[in-house]
Each structure stands twice: as structure tokens, then as C-alpha cells.
């Protein structure tokens, strides 16, 4: 299914993606996609974080996704380098397999009057999902609506992810009856929504939603891969079950499903090691795009899904 609302020439909402992995008692830099931000890339490559230190360390220590909407005066260790690079906000997403931290994925955004999009963290409180925090760029009215919205299980994109415990893609947010905030999304120019569960130790439920606009899409292509053994018949494989892209049209075929095997290609690498993957500078590996991010979701001790997006 083709999503014509995503402009393949537009500048993406997310500027930087990086992976931090535990090494003894610290998080060390594993991979990153920085575009032309060479100075910030160099600073990041030499950095590491103790548990509770900086943004990746905070996501590790608190075992939850963490949004940081401003760097000045914050605990963000690379604030000066980020300011020089024009970066203004970041979100850290921990990847847990049971109680064990596999990695922390950090995405960073650049804010200006034209950047529209949303990265939201929803947390369960008293039987509802409520907005714990989020970064919305210039979509201030939509941010206000989101702060006063709550979802019971099964309602809207966050509630649907909560009920199904699976990632979900929604299209045509401004006109879709399933998207509770459709009117404000339409006014903000938001078109496509990706929701995913973020499993963490303990009983609290977290859902991350990525909302993309036509002018500054979060990414140009999204994919959801199902790696549950009940779906693929064995571990170490995954099926592409949903995806959207302006350039490539339909990404999956129910009669002839796309399959990925462990250690074959980028998705296969994530299936093999269970770690997030960030690739840049090799279009042959990233379907002709400048960069790719693949985020694994572990459930009940096994890799259940891989979410991929391309910029």
C-alpha cells in the first residue's frame, strides 16, 4: 500500500541515530548515523556512560524511554557539541530482553519553526495510557491536545499497541477514525503513525509513538517484521507484515511474504544478535536510502519484532 503523503525529498525530522551497548559497567558507542554532523559524530565516538549518567545512562538506570527536550543546563553530556550541530532534543529507548539490557537507541532531532513531527512516550497509570513526555517540534497545538488525552486499552494508536502487544502502523492520521486525535493531527500536517511497545523490567507498560508529517517526515520508509516463532514457524526468521513508503509503493504481499533469515542482511543481523542496528553510507545495505535504523523488541525472553525505518 502506497502512502503518498510522505515526500521522498523532504528533510527528515530525526537527524541522528546511535546505538550504545553495555560493556562491563558502562555504555559504549557501537554505531551511529550522523549525516554531515562530523563534529558531533567525533565527540560521540569517544564518549561512554555509567548507569544513570547522561541520557543513555538515565534510560538504563530508570528502565524506561526518556525524552529530553532541551540540552542547556541538563544532564546531557554532549550539550556543547549538540548545540554546535544544531541538535535540540533527544529520545533514548532502552532495549531489554527480560531484565537484561541489550542496548540503548538514541535518536536526536533539530528544532526549527518548520519541523513538524512527534515522538511520544505513553505510560500506564490507573488503567489508562497517559503522555509521560514527548517531543513535537513546531506542532505546539498538537502537543497541547496530547497532554490532555488518555487512552484505555484498545483505543487509538497507543491503546491498540497496548492491547495487541504488537507494533502498529496507522495511515491518514488526519482523517482516520481510528486515530483519536485526528482533527489536531490534520491541522498539524501529521500523516503516518508508528506505535510500538517498549518492554522493560517490572510491570509498567510503555508505548512509543512516532508520528510523521509530510514536510518533515520522521523517516521515508517504515517496516514491521514479525519474528515470533508462532508466526514464522521457527526462531531466527521474520516476516515483513506491514510497511509504508512513498518511493517504493507496496512493501509486502500476503500471498508471497518477504522473509528474513538470521544473519542475512541488516534485518537478519538484528535477528541474529538481538541488538539495534544503525547503518549509514552504504546504499546497497539500506535499500538505496542514506541511513537505516532497526530496533528489536523482545518479549518473554525472545525476539518478537524488528522495527525498521529508512532516511
CSV table of C-alpha atoms in Angstrom, one decimal:
chain,number,residue,atom,x,y,z
A,1,UNK,CA,0.0,0.0,0.0
A,2,UNK,CA,1.5,3.3,-1.0
A,3,UNK,CA,1.5,6.3,1.3
A,4,UNK,CA,1.6,9.3,-1.0
A,5,UNK,CA,1.6,11.7,1.9
A,6,UNK,CA,5.3,11.2,2.6
A,7,UNK,CA,7.5,13.4,0.5
A,8,UNK,CA,10.7,11.5,-0.5
A,9,UNK,CA,12.6,14.7,-0.9
A,10,UNK,CA,11.8,16.2,2.5
A,11,UNK,CA,14.3,16.7,5.2
A,12,UNK,CA,13.6,14.1,8.0
A,13,UNK,CA,12.5,15.0,11.5
A,14,UNK,CA,15.2,12.7,13.1
A,15,UNK,CA,18.7,13.9,12.3
A,16,UNK,CA,20.9,11.4,14.3
A,17,UNK,CA,20.5,7.8,15.5
A,18,UNK,CA,23.1,6.0,17.6
A,19,UNK,CA,23.4,2.7,19.5
A,20,UNK,CA,25.0,2.4,22.9
A,21,UNK,CA,25.8,-1.1,24.3
A,22,UNK,CA,26.8,-2.3,27.8
A,23,UNK,CA,30.4,-3.1,28.3
A,24,UNK,CA,31.2,-4.1,31.9
A,25,UNK,CA,29.7,-1.2,33.9
A,26,UNK,CA,29.4,1.4,31.2
A,27,UNK,CA,27.5,2.0,27.9
A,28,UNK,CA,29.9,2.4,24.9
A,29,UNK,CA,29.3,3.7,21.4
A,30,UNK,CA,28.6,0.9,18.9
A,31,UNK,CA,27.1,2.6,15.8
A,32,UNK,CA,25.7,5.9,14.6
A,33,UNK,CA,24.3,7.8,11.7
A,34,UNK,CA,25.2,11.4,11.8
A,35,UNK,CA,24.9,12.7,8.3
A,36,UNK,CA,27.1,15.7,7.8
A,37,UNK,CA,27.5,16.3,11.6
A,38,UNK,CA,31.1,15.2,11.7
A,39,UNK,CA,31.9,17.1,14.9
A,40,UNK,CA,29.1,15.6,16.9
A,41,UNK,CA,30.0,12.2,15.5
A,42,UNK,CA,33.6,12.5,16.7
A,43,UNK,CA,32.5,13.6,20.1
A,44,UNK,CA,30.1,10.8,20.4
A,45,UNK,CA,32.5,8.1,19.3
A,46,UNK,CA,34.8,8.9,22.2
A,47,UNK,CA,32.1,9.0,24.9
A,48,UNK,CA,30.8,6.4,27.3
A,49,UNK,CA,28.2,6.4,30.1
A,50,UNK,CA,27.9,4.9,33.6
A,51,UNK,CA,24.5,3.7,34.8
A,52,UNK,CA,22.4,6.9,35.5
A,53,UNK,CA,24.9,9.1,33.6
A,54,UNK,CA,23.8,11.2,30.6
A,55,UNK,CA,20.8,10.4,28.5
A,56,UNK,CA,21.7,6.8,27.7
A,57,UNK,CA,22.6,6.1,31.3
A,58,UNK,CA,19.4,7.5,32.5
A,59,UNK,CA,17.3,5.3,30.3
A,60,UNK,CA,19.4,2.3,31.6
A,61,UNK,CA,19.0,3.2,35.2
A,62,UNK,CA,15.3,4.1,35.1
A,63,UNK,CA,14.5,1.2,32.7
A,64,UNK,CA,12.1,3.4,30.6
A,65,UNK,CA,12.2,5.5,27.4
A,66,UNK,CA,13.4,9.1,28.2
A,67,UNK,CA,12.7,12.3,26.4
A,68,UNK,CA,15.0,15.3,26.7
A,69,UNK,CA,13.5,18.4,25.0
A,70,UNK,CA,16.3,20.8,25.8
A,71,UNK,CA,20.0,20.3,26.4
A,72,UNK,CA,21.1,23.6,28.1
A,73,UNK,CA,21.5,23.1,31.8
A,74,UNK,CA,20.5,19.5,31.6
A,75,UNK,CA,22.3,16.2,32.3
A,76,UNK,CA,23.1,15.8,28.6
A,77,UNK,CA,26.9,15.3,28.5
A,78,UNK,CA,27.4,16.4,24.9
A,79,UNK,CA,25.4,19.6,25.1
A,80,UNK,CA,28.0,21.9,23.6
A,81,UNK,CA,28.7,19.6,20.6
A,82,UNK,CA,24.9,19.2,20.1
A,83,UNK,CA,24.4,22.9,20.1
A,84,UNK,CA,27.1,23.4,17.5
A,85,UNK,CA,25.4,20.7,15.4
A,86,UNK,CA,22.0,22.4,15.7
A,87,UNK,CA,20.5,19.5,17.6
A,88,UNK,CA,17.9,20.4,20.2
A,89,UNK,CA,16.2,17.3,21.6
A,90,UNK,CA,16.7,13.6,22.0
A,91,UNK,CA,14.9,10.4,23.0
A,92,UNK,CA,16.6,7.3,24.5
A,93,UNK,CA,14.9,4.0,24.0
A,94,UNK,CA,16.3,1.1,26.1
A,95,UNK,CA,16.2,-2.4,24.6
A,96,UNK,CA,15.7,-5.0,27.3
A,97,UNK,CA,15.4,-8.8,27.0
A,98,UNK,CA,13.8,-9.7,30.3
A,99,UNK,CA,15.9,-8.0,33.0
A,100,UNK,CA,19.0,-7.7,30.8
A,101,UNK,CA,19.8,-4.5,29.0
A,102,UNK,CA,20.8,-5.3,25.4
A,103,UNK,CA,21.4,-1.7,24.2
A,104,UNK,CA,20.1,1.9,24.2
A,105,UNK,CA,19.0,3.5,21.0
A,106,UNK,CA,19.2,7.3,21.0
A,107,UNK,CA,17.6,9.5,18.3
A,108,UNK,CA,18.3,13.2,18.1
A,109,UNK,CA,16.3,16.0,16.4
A,110,UNK,CA,16.9,19.5,15.2
A,111,UNK,CA,14.2,22.0,16.1
A,112,UNK,CA,13.1,25.0,14.0
A,113,UNK,CA,9.9,26.7,13.0
A,114,UNK,CA,9.3,24.3,10.2
A,115,UNK,CA,10.0,20.9,11.8
A,116,UNK,CA,6.7,19.1,12.4
A,117,UNK,CA,6.5,15.6,13.9
A,118,UNK,CA,6.1,13.8,17.2
A,119,UNK,CA,8.0,11.3,19.3
A,120,UNK,CA,5.8,10.4,22.3
A,121,UNK,CA,6.2,8.2,25.3
A,122,UNK,CA,2.9,6.8,26.8
A,123,UNK,CA,2.9,5.2,30.3
A,124,UNK,CA,0.2,3.2,32.0
A,125,UNK,CA,-1.3,5.0,35.0
A,126,UNK,CA,-4.5,3.9,36.8
A,127,UNK,CA,-5.7,1.8,33.9
A,128,UNK,CA,-5.0,4.4,31.2
A,129,UNK,CA,-2.1,5.3,29.0
A,130,UNK,CA,-1.1,8.9,29.6
A,131,UNK,CA,1.6,11.0,27.9
A,132,UNK,CA,4.7,10.8,30.1
A,133,UNK,CA,6.7,13.0,27.8
A,134,UNK,CA,7.2,13.8,24.1
A,135,UNK,CA,9.0,16.0,21.5
A,136,UNK,CA,6.7,17.6,18.9
A,137,UNK,CA,8.9,20.2,17.1
A,138,UNK,CA,6.8,23.0,16.0
A,139,UNK,CA,3.5,21.1,16.5
A,140,UNK,CA,2.6,23.0,19.7
A,141,UNK,CA,-1.2,22.8,19.4
A,142,UNK,CA,-1.0,19.0,18.8
A,143,UNK,CA,1.3,18.8,21.8
A,144,UNK,CA,-1.3,20.5,24.0
A,145,UNK,CA,-4.0,18.2,22.8
A,146,UNK,CA,-1.8,15.2,23.5
A,147,UNK,CA,-1.0,16.3,27.1
A,148,UNK,CA,-4.8,16.2,27.8
A,149,UNK,CA,-5.5,12.9,26.1
A,150,UNK,CA,-5.6,9.5,27.8
A,151,UNK,CA,-6.2,6.1,26.2
A,152,UNK,CA,-7.9,3.0,27.7
A,153,UNK,CA,-6.6,-0.3,26.4
A,154,UNK,CA,-7.6,-0.9,22.8
A,155,UNK,CA,-8.3,2.8,21.9
A,156,UNK,CA,-6.3,4.8,19.4
A,157,UNK,CA,-2.8,4.0,18.3
A,158,UNK,CA,-1.2,3.8,21.8
A,159,UNK,CA,-4.2,1.8,23.2
A,160,UNK,CA,-4.2,-0.5,20.2
A,161,UNK,CA,-0.5,-1.3,20.7
A,162,UNK,CA,-1.1,-1.9,24.4
A,163,UNK,CA,-4.0,-4.3,23.7
A,164,UNK,CA,-2.2,-6.3,21.0
A,165,UNK,CA,1.3,-6.1,22.4
A,166,UNK,CA,2.4,-5.6,18.8
A,167,UNK,CA,3.7,-2.7,16.7
A,168,UNK,CA,1.1,-0.9,14.6
A,169,UNK,CA,1.2,1.4,11.6
A,170,UNK,CA,-1.6,3.9,11.0
A,171,UNK,CA,-2.1,6.0,7.8
A,172,UNK,CA,-4.0,9.1,7.0
A,173,UNK,CA,-4.0,10.3,10.7
A,174,UNK,CA,-5.9,13.5,9.9
A,175,UNK,CA,-8.9,11.6,8.5
A,176,UNK,CA,-8.7,8.2,10.1
A,177,UNK,CA,-11.5,7.5,12.6
A,178,UNK,CA,-9.2,5.1,14.5
A,179,UNK,CA,-6.8,7.9,15.4
A,180,UNK,CA,-8.4,9.7,18.4
A,181,UNK,CA,-6.5,13.0,17.8
A,182,UNK,CA,-7.4,13.1,14.1
A,183,UNK,CA,-8.6,16.7,13.9
A,184,UNK,CA,-5.5,18.2,15.6
A,185,UNK,CA,-3.2,15.8,13.7
A,186,UNK,CA,-4.7,17.0,10.4
A,187,UNK,CA,-4.2,20.6,11.4
A,188,UNK,CA,-0.5,19.9,12.3
A,189,UNK,CA,0.1,18.0,9.0
A,190,UNK,CA,0.7,14.7,10.6
A,191,UNK,CA,0.1,11.8,8.2
A,192,UNK,CA,1.5,8.5,9.4
A,193,UNK,CA,1.9,6.9,12.9
A,194,UNK,CA,4.0,4.1,14.1
A,195,UNK,CA,3.3,2.7,17.6
A,196,UNK,CA,5.4,0.1,19.4
A,197,UNK,CA,5.6,-1.5,22.8
A,198,UNK,CA,8.7,-0.9,24.8
A,199,UNK,CA,9.1,-3.9,27.2
A,200,UNK,CA,11.1,-3.1,30.4
A,201,UNK,CA,11.6,-4.9,33.7
A,202,UNK,CA,8.7,-4.6,36.1
A,203,UNK,CA,5.0,-4.4,35.4
A,204,UNK,CA,4.7,-0.9,34.0
A,205,UNK,CA,3.5,-0.6,30.3
A,206,UNK,CA,5.3,1.9,28.0
A,207,UNK,CA,4.3,2.6,24.4
A,208,UNK,CA,6.4,4.7,22.0
A,209,UNK,CA,4.6,6.5,19.1
A,210,UNK,CA,6.4,8.1,16.1
A,211,UNK,CA,4.2,10.5,14.2
A,212,UNK,CA,5.4,11.6,10.8
A,213,UNK,CA,4.4,14.7,8.8
A,214,UNK,CA,4.6,15.3,5.0
A,215,UNK,CA,7.0,18.2,5.1
A,216,UNK,CA,9.5,16.8,7.7
A,217,UNK,CA,8.8,13.0,7.9
A,218,UNK,CA,10.4,11.1,10.7
A,219,UNK,CA,11.6,8.7,8.0
A,220,UNK,CA,10.9,8.0,4.4
A,221,UNK,CA,10.1,4.3,4.9
A,222,UNK,CA,8.8,2.2,7.8
A,223,UNK,CA,8.8,-1.6,8.1
A,224,UNK,CA,7.4,-4.0,10.8
A,225,UNK,CA,8.9,-7.5,10.9
A,226,UNK,CA,7.3,-10.3,12.9
A,227,UNK,CA,9.8,-12.7,14.4
A,228,UNK,CA,7.5,-14.6,16.8
A,229,UNK,CA,8.0,-18.4,16.4
A,230,UNK,CA,4.2,-18.9,16.2
A,231,UNK,CA,4.2,-16.7,13.1
A,232,UNK,CA,7.3,-17.8,11.3
A,233,UNK,CA,7.4,-21.5,12.4
A,234,UNK,CA,11.0,-21.3,13.8
A,235,UNK,CA,13.3,-18.9,15.6
A,236,UNK,CA,15.9,-16.9,13.7
A,237,UNK,CA,13.5,-15.7,11.0
A,238,UNK,CA,11.0,-12.9,10.4
A,239,UNK,CA,8.2,-11.9,8.1
A,240,UNK,CA,7.5,-8.4,6.8
A,241,UNK,CA,3.9,-7.8,8.0
A,242,UNK,CA,3.5,-4.1,7.4
A,243,UNK,CA,5.3,-1.2,5.8
A,244,UNK,CA,4.8,2.2,4.1
A,245,UNK,CA,6.9,4.1,1.7
A,246,UNK,CA,6.3,6.9,-0.8
A,247,UNK,CA,9.0,5.9,-3.2
A,248,UNK,CA,8.7,2.1,-3.3
A,249,UNK,CA,5.0,1.5,-3.1
A,250,UNK,CA,3.7,-1.7,-1.6
A,251,UNK,CA,6.3,-3.4,0.6
A,252,UNK,CA,4.7,-6.7,1.4
A,253,UNK,CA,2.5,-9.3,-0.3
A,254,UNK,CA,0.3,-11.6,1.8
A,255,UNK,CA,0.4,-14.3,-1.0
A,256,UNK,CA,4.2,-14.1,-1.3
A,257,UNK,CA,5.6,-12.8,2.0
A,258,UNK,CA,9.0,-11.3,2.4
A,259,UNK,CA,11.1,-13.3,4.8
A,260,UNK,CA,14.4,-12.5,6.5
A,261,UNK,CA,16.7,-15.2,8.0
A,262,UNK,CA,19.2,-14.7,10.8
A,263,UNK,CA,22.5,-13.1,9.8
A,264,UNK,CA,21.3,-12.4,6.2
A,265,UNK,CA,21.2,-8.7,5.5
A,266,UNK,CA,20.6,-5.9,8.0
A,267,UNK,CA,17.3,-7.3,9.4
A,268,UNK,CA,19.0,-10.7,9.7
A,269,UNK,CA,21.8,-9.2,11.7
A,270,UNK,CA,19.3,-7.9,14.2
A,271,UNK,CA,17.6,-11.3,14.3
A,272,UNK,CA,21.0,-12.9,14.9
A,273,UNK,CA,22.3,-10.8,17.7
A,274,UNK,CA,19.1,-9.2,19.1
A,275,UNK,CA,20.7,-5.7,19.1
A,276,UNK,CA,19.6,-2.4,17.5
A,277,UNK,CA,21.3,-1.6,14.2
A,278,UNK,CA,22.2,1.7,12.6
A,279,UNK,CA,23.6,1.8,9.1
A,280,UNK,CA,24.7,4.8,7.0
A,281,UNK,CA,26.9,5.4,4.0
A,282,UNK,CA,26.2,2.1,2.2
A,283,UNK,CA,23.0,2.4,0.0
A,284,UNK,CA,23.4,-1.3,-1.0
A,285,UNK,CA,22.6,-2.2,2.6
A,286,UNK,CA,20.0,0.5,3.2
A,287,UNK,CA,17.7,-0.1,0.2
A,288,UNK,CA,19.1,3.0,-1.5
A,289,UNK,CA,18.4,5.3,1.4
A,290,UNK,CA,21.1,7.4,3.2
A,291,UNK,CA,20.6,5.5,6.5
A,292,UNK,CA,18.6,2.8,8.3
A,293,UNK,CA,17.6,2.1,11.9
A,294,UNK,CA,16.4,-1.4,13.0
A,295,UNK,CA,15.0,-1.7,16.5
A,296,UNK,CA,14.4,-5.1,18.1
A,297,UNK,CA,11.5,-5.7,20.5
A,298,UNK,CA,12.0,-8.6,22.9
A,299,UNK,CA,9.0,-10.3,24.6
A,300,UNK,CA,9.0,-13.2,27.1
A,301,UNK,CA,12.8,-13.6,26.7
A,302,UNK,CA,12.6,-13.9,22.9
A,303,UNK,CA,13.0,-11.5,20.0
A,304,UNK,CA,9.4,-10.8,18.8
A,305,UNK,CA,9.6,-7.9,16.3
A,306,UNK,CA,12.0,-5.8,14.4
A,307,UNK,CA,11.0,-2.2,13.5
A,308,UNK,CA,13.0,-0.6,10.7
A,309,UNK,CA,13.0,2.9,9.3
A,310,UNK,CA,15.0,4.5,6.5
A,311,UNK,CA,16.0,8.1,6.0
